[in-house]
PDB file of C-alpha atoms in Angstrom:
ATOM      1  CA  MET A 252     -11.716  -3.775   4.019  1.00 83.00           C
ATOM      2  CA  ARG A 253      -8.001  -3.865   5.997  1.00 89.00           C
ATOM      3  CA  PHE A 254      -4.242  -3.012   4.485  1.00 91.00           C
ATOM      4  CA  ALA A 255      -1.213  -4.143   6.427  1.00 87.00           C
ATOM      5  CA  HIS A 256       0.488   0.059   6.600  1.00 83.00           C
ATOM      6  CA  ASN A 257      -1.291   2.856   7.007  1.00 83.00           C
ATOM      7  CA  SER A 258       1.367   3.914   3.751  1.00 83.00           C
ATOM      8  CA  GLU A 259      -1.404   1.225   1.960  1.00 89.00           C
ATOM      9  CA  ARG A 260      -4.122   2.582   2.730  1.00 88.00           C
ATOM     10  CA  GLN A 261      -2.587   6.590   1.660  1.00 85.00           C
ATOM     11  CA  PHE A 262      -2.059   4.708  -1.295  1.00 88.00           C
ATOM     12  CA  ALA A 263      -5.635   3.579  -1.896  1.00 91.00           C
ATOM     13  CA  LYS A 264      -6.777   6.765  -1.140  1.00 87.00           C
ATOM     14  CA  LEU A 265      -4.894   8.513  -3.914  1.00 86.00           C
ATOM     15  CA  LEU A 266      -5.766   5.674  -6.711  1.00 89.00           C
ATOM     16  CA  ASP A 267      -9.573   5.890  -5.491  1.00 91.00           C
ATOM     17  CA  PHE A 268      -9.101   9.778  -6.124  1.00 84.00           C
ATOM     18  CA  TYR A 269      -7.678   9.767  -9.479  1.00 85.00           C
ATOM     19  CA  ALA A 270     -10.794   6.695 -10.202  1.00 92.00           C
ATOM     20  CA  ILE A 271      -7.388   4.626 -11.158  1.00 92.00           C
ATOM     21  CA  SER A 272      -8.493   0.466 -10.404  1.00 96.00           C
ATOM     22  CA  TRP A 273      -6.354  -1.195  -8.501  1.00 97.00           C
ATOM     23  CA  GLU A 274      -6.249  -4.121  -6.198  1.00 97.00           C
ATOM     24  CA  TYR A 275      -5.337  -4.654  -3.318  1.00 97.00           C
ATOM     25  CA  GLU A 276      -2.509  -8.455  -3.047  1.00 96.00           C
ATOM     26  CA  PRO A 277      -4.372  -9.741  -5.406  1.00 96.00           C
ATOM     27  CA  ARG A 278      -1.203 -12.136  -6.604  1.00 96.00           C
ATOM     28  CA  THR A 279       1.323 -13.916  -4.589  1.00 96.00           C
ATOM     29  CA  PHE A 280       4.336 -15.315  -6.977  1.00 97.00           C
ATOM     30  CA  VAL A 281       6.547 -17.933  -5.754  1.00 96.00           C
ATOM     31  CA  LEU A 282      10.360 -17.804  -6.620  1.00 95.00           C
ATOM     32  CA  GLN A 283      12.439 -20.755  -4.240  1.00 94.00           C
ATOM     33  CA  SER A 284      10.773 -23.553  -4.795  1.00 93.00           C
ATOM     34  CA  ASP A 285      12.414 -26.994  -2.526  1.00 94.00           C
ATOM     35  CA  LYS A 286      13.517 -30.033  -3.794  1.00 94.00           C
ATOM     36  CA  ASP A 287       9.940 -31.542  -3.893  1.00 93.00           C
ATOM     37  CA  GLY A 288       8.280 -28.313  -5.551  1.00 91.00           C
ATOM     38  CA  ASN A 289       6.928 -26.087  -1.797  1.00 93.00           C
ATOM     39  CA  PRO A 290       7.272 -22.461  -1.772  1.00 93.00           C
ATOM     40  CA  GLU A 291       9.944 -21.707   0.462  1.00 93.00           C
ATOM     41  CA  GLN A 292      10.022 -18.391  -0.744  1.00 93.00           C
ATOM     42  CA  ALA A 293       7.206 -15.783  -2.717  1.00 95.00           C
ATOM     43  CA  PHE A 294       6.263 -12.460  -2.521  1.00 95.00           C
ATOM     44  CA  THR A 295       3.296 -10.370  -2.432  1.00 95.00           C
ATOM     45  CA  PRO A 296       3.188  -7.117  -4.143  1.00 96.00           C
ATOM     46  CA  ASP A 297       1.069  -4.681  -2.199  1.00 95.00           C
ATOM     47  CA  PHE A 298      -0.857  -2.996  -5.494  1.00 97.00           C
ATOM     48  CA  TYR A 299      -1.731  -4.148  -8.574  1.00 97.00           C
ATOM     49  CA  LEU A 300      -3.363  -1.715 -11.301  1.00 96.00           C
ATOM     50  CA  PRO A 301      -5.378  -3.123 -14.492  1.00 96.00           C
ATOM     51  CA  GLY A 302      -5.730  -0.070 -16.561  1.00 95.00           C
ATOM     52  CA  TYR A 303      -1.758  -0.310 -16.073  1.00 95.00           C
ATOM     53  CA  ASP A 304      -0.065  -3.767 -15.881  1.00 96.00           C
ATOM     54  CA  LEU A 305       1.513  -2.335 -13.299  1.00 96.00           C
ATOM     55  CA  TYR A 306       2.074  -4.404 -10.021  1.00 97.00           C
ATOM     56  CA  ILE A 307       3.551  -1.433  -6.287  1.00 94.00           C
ATOM     57  CA  GLU A 308       5.422  -2.314  -3.822  1.00 92.00           C
ATOM     58  CA  ILE A 309       5.168   0.244  -0.667  1.00 88.00           C
ATOM     59  CA  THR A 310       8.073   0.257   1.607  1.00 83.00           C
ATOM     60  CA  THR A 311       8.600   2.553   3.886  1.00 74.00           C
ATOM     61  CA  LEU A 312      10.428   0.486   6.660  1.00 66.00           C
ATOM     62  CA  ASN A 313      13.711   0.140   7.531  1.00 66.00           C
ATOM     63  CA  GLN A 314      16.965  -0.244   5.231  1.00 65.00           C
ATOM     64  CA  LYS A 315      16.966  -3.519   5.985  1.00 68.00           C
ATOM     65  CA  LEU A 316      13.296  -4.135   4.636  1.00 72.00           C
ATOM     66  CA  VAL A 317      14.424  -2.524   1.642  1.00 81.00           C
ATOM     67  CA  THR A 318      17.197  -4.483   0.908  1.00 82.00           C
ATOM     68  CA  LYS A 319      15.174  -7.589   0.844  1.00 84.00           C
ATOM     69  CA  LYS A 320      12.512  -6.039  -1.364  1.00 86.00           C
ATOM     70  CA  ASN A 321      14.254  -5.147  -3.857  1.00 88.00           C
ATOM     71  CA  ARG A 322      15.616  -8.603  -4.115  1.00 90.00           C
ATOM     72  CA  LYS A 323      12.440 -10.033  -4.067  1.00 92.00           C
ATOM     73  CA  ALA A 324      11.502  -7.349  -6.410  1.00 93.00           C
ATOM     74  CA  ARG A 325      14.869  -8.690  -8.496  1.00 93.00           C
ATOM     75  CA  ARG A 326      14.012 -11.688  -8.409  1.00 95.00           C
ATOM     76  CA  LEU A 327      10.292 -11.778  -9.360  1.00 95.00           C
ATOM     77  CA  GLN A 328      11.174 -10.200 -12.653  1.00 94.00           C
ATOM     78  CA  GLU A 329      13.725 -12.622 -14.114  1.00 95.00           C
ATOM     79  CA  LEU A 330      11.557 -14.748 -12.577  1.00 96.00           C
ATOM     80  CA  TYR A 331       8.391 -13.791 -14.112  1.00 96.00           C
ATOM     81  CA  PRO A 332       9.173 -11.176 -17.135  1.00 95.00           C
ATOM     82  CA  ASP A 333       6.365 -10.223 -18.312  1.00 95.00           C
ATOM     83  CA  VAL A 334       5.529  -9.055 -14.517  1.00 96.00           C
ATOM     84  CA  SER A 335       5.669  -4.700 -14.164  1.00 95.00           C
ATOM     85  CA  ILE A 336       6.970  -4.351 -11.127  1.00 94.00           C
ATOM     86  CA  LYS A 337       8.162  -0.765  -9.376  1.00 91.00           C
ATOM     87  CA  VAL A 338       8.911  -0.343  -5.819  1.00 89.00           C
ATOM     88  CA  PHE A 339       7.993   3.185  -3.869  1.00 82.00           C
ATOM     89  CA  TYR A 340      10.700   3.230  -1.845  1.00 81.00           C
ATOM     90  CA  GLN A 341      10.500   6.344   1.617  1.00 76.00           C
ATOM     91  CA  ARG A 342      10.915   9.610  -0.364  1.00 75.00           C
ATOM     92  CA  ALA A 343       9.554   9.095  -3.334  1.00 77.00           C
ATOM     93  CA  TYR A 344       6.099   8.174  -1.042  1.00 76.00           C
ATOM     94  CA  LEU A 345       6.315  10.243   1.024  1.00 76.00           C
ATOM     95  CA  GLY A 346       6.886  12.792  -2.262  1.00 78.00           C
ATOM     96  CA  LEU A 347       3.886  11.980  -3.459  1.00 76.00           C
ATOM     97  CA  LEU A 348       2.369  12.354  -0.653  1.00 74.00           C
ATOM     98  CA  VAL A 349       2.729  15.560  -0.516  1.00 77.00           C
ATOM     99  CA  LYS A 350       2.676  16.355  -3.882  1.00 79.00           C
ATOM    100  CA  TYR A 351      -1.040  14.859  -3.664  1.00 74.00           C
ATOM    101  CA  GLY A 352      -1.448  16.493  -0.607  1.00 73.00           C
ATOM    102  CA  LEU A 353      -2.218  13.737   2.159  1.00 68.00           C
ATOM    103  CA  GLU A 354       0.609  14.705   4.245  1.00 64.00           C
ATOM    104  CA  PRO A 355       1.544  18.348   4.798  1.00 57.00           C
ATOM    105  CA  PRO A 356       5.473  19.772   3.402  1.00 53.00           C
ATOM    106  CA  SER A 357       6.057  19.637   6.998  1.00 51.00           C
ATOM    107  CA  GLN A 358       4.736  15.648   7.658  1.00 46.00           C
ATOM    108  CA  LEU A 359       7.784  14.896   4.471  1.00 45.00           C
ATOM    109  CA  SER A 360      10.088  17.363   6.398  1.00 45.00           C
ATOM    110  CA  ALA A 361      10.375  15.744   9.694  1.00 49.00           C
ATOM    111  CA  ALA A 362      10.984  12.417   7.742  1.00 49.00           C
ATOM    112  CA  MET A 363      13.888  13.443   5.671  1.00 46.00           C
ATOM    113  CA  GLY A 364      15.432  15.943   7.304  1.00 47.00           C
ATOM    114  CA  GLU A 365      14.764  17.681   4.614  1.00 44.00           C
ATOM    115  CA  GLY A 366      13.304  21.362   3.097  1.00 40.00           C
ATOM    116  CA  ALA A 367      12.336  20.974   0.035  1.00 39.00           C
ATOM    117  CA  PRO A 368       9.347  18.788  -1.403  1.00 36.00           C
ATOM    118  CA  LEU A 369      11.154  16.108  -3.403  1.00 34.00           C
ATOM    119  CA  ARG A 370      10.020  15.626  -7.074  1.00 37.00           C
ATOM    120  CA  LEU A 371       8.232  12.552  -7.663  1.00 36.00           C
ATOM    121  CA  ASP A 372       9.438  10.403 -10.510  1.00 41.00           C
ATOM    122  CA  LEU A 373       6.911   8.003 -11.934  1.00 43.00           C
ATOM    123  CA  ASP A 374       6.436   7.121 -15.522  1.00 46.00           C
ATOM    124  CA  VAL A 375       4.118   4.669 -15.874  1.00 46.00           C
ATOM    125  CA  ARG A 376       1.205   4.815 -18.696  1.00 46.00           C
ATOM    126  CA  PRO A 377      -1.666   2.592 -19.038  1.00 45.00           C
ATOM    127  CA  VAL A 378      -2.203  -0.162 -21.677  1.00 46.00           C
ATOM    128  CA  VAL A 379      -3.230   0.320 -25.008  1.00 44.00           C
ATOM    129  CA  ARG A 380      -3.540  -2.696 -26.541  1.00 47.00           C
ATOM    130  CA  GLN A 381      -3.705  -3.018 -30.221  1.00 47.00           C
ATOM    131  CA  PRO A 382      -7.330  -4.763 -31.902  1.00 49.00           C
ATOM    132  CA  GLU A 383      -5.941  -8.108 -33.389  1.00 50.00           C
ATOM    133  CA  ALA A 384      -5.388  -9.289 -36.394  1.00 50.00           C
ATOM    134  CA  GLU A 385      -8.571 -10.324 -38.534  1.00 49.00           C
ATOM    135  CA  SER A 386      -7.548 -13.290 -39.961  1.00 47.00           C
ATOM    136  CA  ALA A 387      -8.040 -13.766 -43.862  1.00 44.00           C
TER     137      ALA A 387
END
């Protein structure tokens, strides 16, 4: 599979290692349309984790682009309230790589100018579907 960025490839490897089912860029969400209904702005999150019913966007780019992605993620939540999305920022992403051994701590230190690895705080749980009540 071809990924747009190396960070996406690394994240996919981590998901595979933990046997977490994922899809790469499976859906594009229209965020704004013109008066004729033609899409003017859209957002395609990097990953979808079906077992968690969660979209993941990896953002390891400069702050200007991070702000743009944050705006798109907020707009997605406004227009599609049933859709869950988590944005991984550079600091959390690099901490994730170190925590799971995909990159040495020196990679994190060099990128962030710090000495200690960062704690990744990701609170996602698998979706547990309740069986529907039987009709009487």
